[in-house]
């Protein structure tokens, strides 16, 4: 049994989908914990309503950074977390966590990385930039998280068309729909040992 922790800061629609997935696959994966920096978000509301343990961990300037990191590490350890899925988490993951959970942290990003990734590219900013670029395709990327923001090894990408009449909202909705499908599909492959590392590249093994 794999204990999953989701990190989320926002509306939490991916978190909801991952929870549904975990319930369906309950012999293999357990969504044990939500970590958020935002006590007032959809993800936390959903956790409360669905009896999912959650922890709010915020970095405040009053507290030493090492205490913040310790709190996070300790919480993951206490919950015996094996896999972390970032789902709209808007804070940087401390390097100590990345090192400790090497190759065990996934992120989903609403563009075809490396395009429209990195600093400032979150939420609607991504879709706005895609539309402004005039590109006719965007997509979703699932990647492992490493030290460089939005640059970790890419595991899977799926294209999504950009239509001429799209507003940012239209595009965001189309992309999110795809996210909901593929995050679970990829985590399913992971729990079924279908992801293999060849050097520093993750490869999906054929069944
Ligand atoms: C998604 O678009 C995800 O790709 C990005 O943040 C958004 C989170 O959406 N990292 P939600 O909170 O899961 O609805």
Tab-separated table of N, CA and C and ligand atoms in Angstrom, residues 8 10-15 86-89 107-110 123 127 175-176 179-180, ligand 1:
chain	number	residue	atom	x	y	z
A	8	UNK	N	-1.649	21.090	-2.232
A	8	UNK	CA	-2.490	21.963	-3.060
A	8	UNK	C	-2.745	23.283	-2.346
A	10	UNK	N	-5.084	25.652	-4.051
A	10	UNK	CA	-6.192	26.346	-4.720
A	10	UNK	C	-7.501	25.590	-4.689
A	11	UNK	N	-8.183	25.634	-5.838
A	11	UNK	CA	-9.535	25.083	-5.856
A	11	UNK	C	-9.556	23.566	-5.620
A	12	UNK	N	-8.487	22.899	-5.983
A	12	UNK	CA	-8.356	21.491	-5.604
A	12	UNK	C	-9.063	20.492	-6.489
A	13	UNK	N	-9.363	20.870	-7.745
A	13	UNK	CA	-10.091	19.908	-8.569
A	13	UNK	C	-9.236	18.671	-8.879
A	14	UNK	N	-7.941	18.840	-9.042
A	14	UNK	CA	-7.084	17.659	-9.251
A	14	UNK	C	-7.032	16.794	-7.993
A	15	UNK	N	-7.002	17.446	-6.854
A	15	UNK	CA	-7.007	16.734	-5.567
A	15	UNK	C	-8.271	15.868	-5.454
A	86	UNK	N	1.951	17.034	-6.418
A	86	UNK	CA	1.651	18.464	-6.339
A	86	UNK	C	0.481	18.735	-7.277
A	87	UNK	N	-0.502	19.447	-6.761
A	87	UNK	CA	-1.693	19.721	-7.572
A	87	UNK	C	-2.109	21.165	-7.324
A	88	UNK	N	-1.418	22.060	-8.008
A	88	UNK	CA	-1.738	23.473	-7.825
A	88	UNK	C	-1.198	24.000	-6.507
A	89	UNK	N	0.004	23.560	-6.148
A	89	UNK	CA	0.642	24.056	-4.920
A	89	UNK	C	1.522	25.238	-5.304
A	107	UNK	N	4.541	16.500	-10.339
A	107	UNK	CA	3.812	17.757	-10.496
A	107	UNK	C	3.045	17.706	-11.808
A	108	UNK	N	1.921	18.399	-11.812
A	108	UNK	CA	1.175	18.541	-13.071
A	108	UNK	C	1.182	20.011	-13.430
A	109	UNK	N	1.476	20.280	-14.701
A	109	UNK	CA	1.579	21.675	-15.139
A	109	UNK	C	0.728	21.870	-16.399
A	110	UNK	N	-0.019	22.982	-16.454
A	110	UNK	CA	-0.954	23.141	-17.577
A	110	UNK	C	-0.358	23.737	-18.851
A	123	UNK	N	-1.559	29.334	-12.918
A	123	UNK	CA	-2.958	29.736	-13.099
A	123	UNK	C	-3.218	30.276	-14.499
A	127	UNK	N	-2.286	30.275	-19.508
A	127	UNK	CA	-3.192	30.217	-20.659
A	127	UNK	C	-3.218	31.545	-21.422
A	175	UNK	N	-7.945	22.389	-20.819
A	175	UNK	CA	-6.697	21.796	-20.309
A	175	UNK	C	-6.965	21.048	-18.995
A	176	UNK	N	-7.746	21.665	-18.117
A	176	UNK	CA	-8.020	21.056	-16.810
A	176	UNK	C	-8.725	19.691	-16.952
A	179	UNK	N	-6.122	17.292	-17.602
A	179	UNK	CA	-5.355	17.047	-16.366
A	179	UNK	C	-6.035	15.989	-15.504
A	180	UNK	N	-7.348	16.173	-15.327
A	180	UNK	CA	-8.094	15.257	-14.461
A	180	UNK	C	-7.988	13.817	-14.929
B	1	LIG	C1	-3.803	23.004	-12.473
B	1	LIG	O1	-3.981	23.650	-13.704
B	1	LIG	C2	-2.418	22.420	-12.373
B	1	LIG	O2	-1.909	22.036	-13.596
B	1	LIG	C3	-1.627	23.578	-11.844
B	1	LIG	O3	-2.487	24.215	-10.931
B	1	LIG	C4	-3.840	23.989	-11.315
B	1	LIG	C5	-4.547	23.442	-10.126
B	1	LIG	O4	-5.919	23.328	-10.336
B	1	LIG	N1	-0.367	23.134	-11.271
B	1	LIG	P1	-6.838	22.650	-9.252
B	1	LIG	O5	-6.635	23.390	-7.939
B	1	LIG	O6	-6.447	21.218	-9.142
B	1	LIG	O7	-8.230	22.822	-9.777
